[in-house]
């Protein structure tokens, strides 16, 4: 039970040791009602709030790092960053912010459908 009193409910927290894994391939939750929720490619080191039968977006960034090699002042290099929605509902991206003004992103406001990707260009132009 998730409750300490009649008619109430508390969250049930579960923690898992994953060793050196960097992603959870498949997370299957079988609810007492018989509903089964399946999540794939779940990122590690995060807290998830999972609601029975819920529809949620889930973001996955394909590239952990982008390498620009040597770029001289006055020149620029662009790389593709792939953002995926591995969830079951629309993923709304309202802004992408860099802490370094030498990096710009061409598209910062978009919606990704479930099981779809959006590529954005990241440009490095040192001053």
Coordinates of N, CA and C in Angstrom, one line a residue:
X1 N 0.8 -1.2 0.0 CA 0.0 0.0 0.0 C 0.9 1.2 0.0
X2 N 0.4 2.3 -0.5 CA 1.1 3.6 -0.6 C 0.5 4.6 0.4
X3 N -0.3 4.1 1.4 CA -0.9 5.0 2.3 C -0.7 4.6 3.8
X4 N -0.6 5.6 4.6 CA -0.5 5.4 6.0 C -1.9 5.6 6.8
X5 N -2.9 6.0 6.0 CA -4.2 6.2 6.6 C -5.3 5.8 5.6
X6 N -6.5 5.7 6.1 CA -7.7 5.3 5.2 C -8.0 6.5 4.3
X7 N -8.1 6.1 3.0 CA -8.5 7.1 2.0 C -7.3 8.0 1.5
X8 N -6.1 7.8 2.0 CA -5.0 8.6 1.6 C -4.0 7.8 0.8
X9 N -3.1 8.5 0.2 CA -2.1 7.8 -0.6 C -0.8 8.6 -0.5
X10 N 0.3 7.8 -0.5 CA 1.6 8.4 -0.6 C 2.4 7.8 -1.8
X11 N 3.4 8.4 -2.2 CA 4.2 7.9 -3.3 C 4.9 6.6 -2.8
X12 N 5.2 5.7 -3.8 CA 6.0 4.6 -3.5 C 7.3 4.8 -4.3
X13 N 8.4 5.0 -3.6 CA 9.6 5.3 -4.3 C 10.4 4.0 -4.5
X14 N 10.9 3.8 -5.6 CA 11.8 2.6 -5.9 C 13.1 3.1 -6.4
X15 N 14.2 2.5 -5.9 CA 15.5 2.9 -6.4 C 16.2 1.6 -6.9
X16 N 16.9 1.8 -8.0 CA 17.5 0.6 -8.6 C 19.0 0.9 -8.8
X17 N 19.8 -0.2 -8.6 CA 21.2 -0.1 -8.8 C 21.5 -0.6 -10.3
X18 N 22.1 0.2 -11.1 CA 22.3 -0.2 -12.5 C 23.8 -0.5 -12.9
X19 N 24.6 -0.5 -11.9 CA 26.0 -0.8 -12.2 C 26.6 0.3 -13.1
X20 N 27.2 -0.1 -14.2 CA 27.8 0.9 -15.1 C 27.0 1.2 -16.3
X21 N 25.7 0.8 -16.2 CA 24.8 1.1 -17.3 C 24.6 2.6 -17.5
X22 N 24.4 3.0 -18.7 CA 24.2 4.4 -19.0 C 22.8 4.7 -19.4
X23 N 22.0 3.7 -19.6 CA 20.6 3.8 -20.0 C 19.9 2.6 -19.6
X24 N 18.6 2.7 -19.3 CA 17.7 1.6 -19.0 C 17.1 1.2 -20.3
X25 N 17.4 0.0 -20.8 CA 16.8 -0.5 -22.1 C 15.3 -0.5 -22.1
X26 N 14.7 -1.2 -21.1 CA 13.3 -1.3 -21.0 C 12.9 -1.3 -19.5
X27 N 11.9 -0.4 -19.2 CA 11.3 -0.4 -17.9 C 9.8 -0.8 -18.0
X28 N 9.4 -1.9 -17.4 CA 8.1 -2.4 -17.5 C 7.4 -2.3 -16.2
X29 N 6.3 -1.6 -16.1 CA 5.5 -1.5 -14.8 C 4.2 -2.2 -15.0
X30 N 3.9 -3.2 -14.2 CA 2.7 -3.9 -14.2 C 1.9 -3.4 -13.0
X31 N 0.8 -2.7 -13.3 CA -0.1 -2.1 -12.2 C -1.1 -3.1 -11.7
X32 N -1.5 -3.0 -10.5 CA -2.5 -3.9 -9.9 C -3.8 -4.0 -10.8
X33 N -4.1 -2.9 -11.5 CA -5.3 -2.9 -12.4 C -5.2 -3.7 -13.6
X34 N -4.0 -4.2 -13.9 CA -3.7 -4.9 -15.1 C -3.1 -4.1 -16.2
X35 N -3.1 -2.8 -16.1 CA -2.4 -1.9 -17.0 C -0.9 -2.1 -17.0
X36 N -0.3 -2.2 -18.1 CA 1.2 -2.3 -18.2 C 1.7 -1.1 -19.0
X37 N 2.6 -0.4 -18.3 CA 3.3 0.7 -18.9 C 4.7 0.3 -19.3
X38 N 5.1 0.6 -20.5 CA 6.5 0.2 -20.9 C 7.2 1.5 -21.4
X39 N 8.4 1.7 -20.8 CA 9.3 2.8 -21.2 C 10.6 2.2 -21.7
X40 N 11.1 2.8 -22.8 CA 12.3 2.3 -23.4 C 13.4 3.4 -23.4
X41 N 14.6 3.0 -23.4 CA 15.8 4.0 -23.5 C 15.6 5.1 -22.4
X42 N 15.4 4.7 -21.2 CA 15.2 5.6 -20.1 C 16.6 6.1 -19.6
X43 N 16.8 7.4 -19.6 CA 18.1 8.0 -19.1 C 18.2 7.7 -17.6
X44 N 19.5 7.5 -17.2 CA 19.8 7.3 -15.8 C 19.9 8.6 -15.0
X45 N 20.1 8.4 -13.7 CA 20.4 9.6 -12.8 C 19.3 10.6 -12.9
X46 N 18.0 10.2 -12.7 CA 16.9 11.1 -12.7 C 15.8 10.5 -11.8
X47 N 14.9 11.4 -11.5 CA 13.7 11.0 -10.8 C 12.6 11.0 -11.8
X48 N 11.8 9.9 -11.8 CA 10.7 9.8 -12.7 C 9.4 9.8 -11.9
X49 N 8.4 10.5 -12.3 CA 7.1 10.4 -11.8 C 6.2 9.7 -12.8
X50 N 5.8 8.5 -12.4 CA 5.1 7.6 -13.4 C 3.6 7.5 -12.8
X51 N 2.7 7.8 -13.7 CA 1.3 7.7 -13.4 C 0.7 6.5 -14.2
X52 N -0.1 5.7 -13.5 CA -0.7 4.5 -14.2 C -1.4 4.9 -15.5
X53 N -1.0 4.3 -16.6 CA -1.6 4.6 -17.9 C -1.4 6.0 -18.4
X54 N -0.4 6.7 -17.8 CA -0.2 8.1 -18.2 C 0.5 8.2 -19.6
X55 N 0.3 9.4 -20.2 CA 0.9 9.7 -21.4 C 1.9 10.9 -21.1
X56 N 3.2 10.7 -21.4 CA 4.1 11.7 -21.0 C 5.2 11.8 -22.1
X57 N 5.7 12.9 -22.4 CA 6.9 13.0 -23.3 C 8.1 12.6 -22.5
X58 N 9.1 12.2 -23.2 CA 10.4 11.9 -22.6 C 11.5 12.3 -23.6
X59 N 12.4 13.2 -23.2 CA 13.4 13.7 -24.0 C 14.7 12.8 -24.0
X60 N 15.3 12.6 -25.1 CA 16.6 11.9 -25.3 C 17.4 12.7 -26.2
X61 N 18.6 13.1 -25.7 CA 19.6 13.8 -26.6 C 20.5 12.7 -27.1
X62 N 20.6 12.6 -28.4 CA 21.4 11.5 -29.0 C 22.9 11.7 -28.8
X63 N 23.4 12.9 -28.9 CA 24.8 13.1 -28.7 C 25.1 13.7 -27.3
X64 N 25.9 13.0 -26.6 CA 26.3 13.5 -25.3 C 27.2 14.8 -25.4
X65 N 28.0 14.8 -26.4 CA 28.9 15.9 -26.7 C 29.0 16.2 -28.2
X66 N 29.2 17.4 -28.5 CA 29.5 17.8 -29.9 C 30.9 18.3 -30.0
X67 N 31.7 17.7 -30.9 CA 33.1 18.1 -31.1 C 33.2 19.0 -32.3
X68 N 33.9 20.2 -32.1 CA 34.0 21.2 -33.1 C 35.5 21.3 -33.6
X69 N 36.4 20.5 -33.1 CA 37.8 20.6 -33.4 C 38.3 22.0 -33.3
X70 N 39.3 22.4 -34.1 CA 39.8 23.8 -34.0 C 39.0 24.7 -34.9
X71 N 38.5 25.8 -34.3 CA 37.8 26.8 -35.1 C 38.5 28.1 -34.8
X72 N 38.9 28.8 -35.8 CA 39.6 30.1 -35.6 C 38.7 31.2 -35.5
X73 N 39.1 32.3 -34.8 CA 38.3 33.5 -34.7 C 37.8 34.0 -36.1
X74 N 36.6 34.3 -36.2 CA 36.0 34.8 -37.4 C 35.5 33.7 -38.3
X75 N 35.7 32.4 -38.0 CA 35.2 31.3 -38.7 C 34.1 30.6 -37.9
X76 N 33.4 29.6 -38.5 CA 32.4 28.9 -37.7 C 32.3 27.5 -38.2
X77 N 31.8 26.6 -37.4 CA 31.6 25.2 -37.7 C 30.2 24.9 -37.1
X78 N 29.4 24.1 -37.8 CA 28.1 23.7 -37.3 C 28.1 22.2 -37.2
X79 N 27.4 21.7 -36.2 CA 27.1 20.3 -35.9 C 25.7 20.1 -35.7
X80 N 25.2 18.8 -36.0 CA 23.8 18.5 -35.8 C 23.6 17.9 -34.4
X81 N 22.6 18.3 -33.7 CA 22.2 17.8 -32.4 C 20.8 17.2 -32.6
X82 N 20.7 15.9 -32.3 CA 19.4 15.2 -32.5 C 18.7 15.1 -31.1
X83 N 17.4 15.6 -31.1 CA 16.6 15.5 -29.9 C 15.4 14.6 -30.2
X84 N 15.2 13.6 -29.4 CA 14.2 12.6 -29.6 C 13.1 12.6 -28.5
X85 N 11.9 12.3 -28.9 CA 10.8 12.1 -27.9 C 10.6 10.6 -27.9
X86 N 11.1 10.0 -26.8 CA 10.9 8.6 -26.6 C 9.7 8.3 -25.7
X87 N 8.9 9.3 -25.4 CA 7.7 9.2 -24.6 C 6.5 8.9 -25.4
X88 N 5.3 9.1 -24.8 CA 4.1 8.8 -25.4 C 3.2 10.0 -25.6
X89 N 3.7 11.2 -25.4 CA 2.9 12.4 -25.6 C 3.8 13.5 -26.3
X90 N 3.2 14.5 -26.8 CA 4.0 15.6 -27.4 C 5.0 16.2 -26.5
X91 N 6.2 16.5 -27.1 CA 7.3 17.1 -26.3 C 7.5 18.5 -26.9
X92 N 7.2 19.5 -26.0 CA 7.3 20.9 -26.4 C 8.7 21.5 -26.0
X93 N 9.4 22.0 -27.0 CA 10.7 22.6 -26.7 C 10.5 24.1 -26.9
X94 N 10.6 24.9 -25.8 CA 10.3 26.3 -25.9 C 11.6 27.1 -26.1
X95 N 12.7 26.6 -25.7 CA 14.0 27.4 -25.8 C 15.2 26.4 -25.6
X96 N 16.3 26.7 -26.2 CA 17.5 26.0 -25.9 C 18.5 27.1 -25.7
X97 N 19.2 27.1 -24.5 CA 20.0 28.1 -24.1 C 21.4 27.6 -23.9
X98 N 22.4 28.3 -24.4 CA 23.8 28.0 -24.1 C 24.4 29.1 -23.2
X99 N 25.2 28.6 -22.3 CA 25.9 29.5 -21.4 C 27.1 30.3 -22.0
X100 N 27.4 29.9 -23.3 CA 28.5 30.5 -24.0 C 28.0 31.2 -25.3
X101 N 28.1 32.5 -25.4 CA 27.6 33.2 -26.6 C 28.3 32.8 -27.9
X102 N 29.4 32.1 -27.9 CA 30.0 31.6 -29.1 C 29.2 30.5 -29.8
X103 N 28.2 29.9 -29.0 CA 27.4 28.8 -29.6 C 26.0 29.4 -29.9
X104 N 25.5 29.1 -31.1 CA 24.1 29.5 -31.4 C 23.4 28.2 -31.9
X105 N 22.1 28.3 -31.8 CA 21.2 27.1 -32.2 C 20.2 27.7 -33.2
X106 N 20.0 27.0 -34.3 CA 19.1 27.6 -35.4 C 17.6 27.5 -35.0
X107 N 17.2 26.4 -34.3 CA 15.8 26.2 -34.1 C 15.7 26.0 -32.6
X108 N 14.9 26.8 -31.9 CA 14.7 26.7 -30.5 C 13.3 26.6 -30.0
X109 N 12.3 26.5 -30.9 CA 10.9 26.5 -30.5 C 10.2 25.5 -31.4
X110 N 9.9 24.3 -30.9 CA 9.3 23.3 -31.8 C 8.6 22.2 -30.9
X111 N 7.9 21.3 -31.6 CA 7.2 20.2 -30.9 C 7.6 18.9 -31.6
X112 N 7.9 17.9 -30.8 CA 8.3 16.6 -31.3 C 7.2 15.6 -31.0
X113 N 6.7 14.9 -32.0 CA 5.7 13.9 -31.8 C 6.4 12.7 -31.1
X114 N 5.6 11.8 -30.4 CA 6.1 10.6 -29.8 C 6.8 9.8 -30.9
X115 N 8.0 9.2 -30.5 CA 8.8 8.3 -31.3 C 9.4 9.1 -32.5
X116 N 9.5 10.4 -32.4 CA 10.1 11.2 -33.5 C 11.3 12.0 -33.1
X117 N 12.1 12.5 -34.0 CA 13.3 13.2 -33.7 C 13.2 14.6 -34.3
X118 N 14.0 15.5 -33.8 CA 14.2 16.9 -34.3 C 15.7 17.1 -34.4
X119 N 16.2 17.5 -35.5 CA 17.6 17.9 -35.6 C 17.7 19.4 -35.5
X120 N 18.7 19.8 -34.8 CA 19.0 21.3 -34.7 C 20.4 21.5 -35.0
X121 N 20.7 22.6 -35.6 CA 22.1 22.9 -35.9 C 22.7 23.8 -34.8
X122 N 23.8 23.3 -34.3 CA 24.5 24.1 -33.3 C 25.8 24.6 -34.0
X123 N 25.9 25.9 -33.9 CA 27.0 26.6 -34.6 C 28.0 27.2 -33.6
X124 N 29.3 26.9 -33.7 CA 30.3 27.5 -32.9 C 31.1 28.5 -33.7
X125 N 31.0 29.8 -33.3 CA 31.7 30.9 -34.0 C 32.4 31.7 -33.0
X126 N 33.7 31.4 -32.7 CA 34.4 32.2 -31.7 C 34.7 33.6 -32.1
X127 N 34.6 34.5 -31.1 CA 34.9 35.9 -31.4 C 36.3 36.2 -31.0

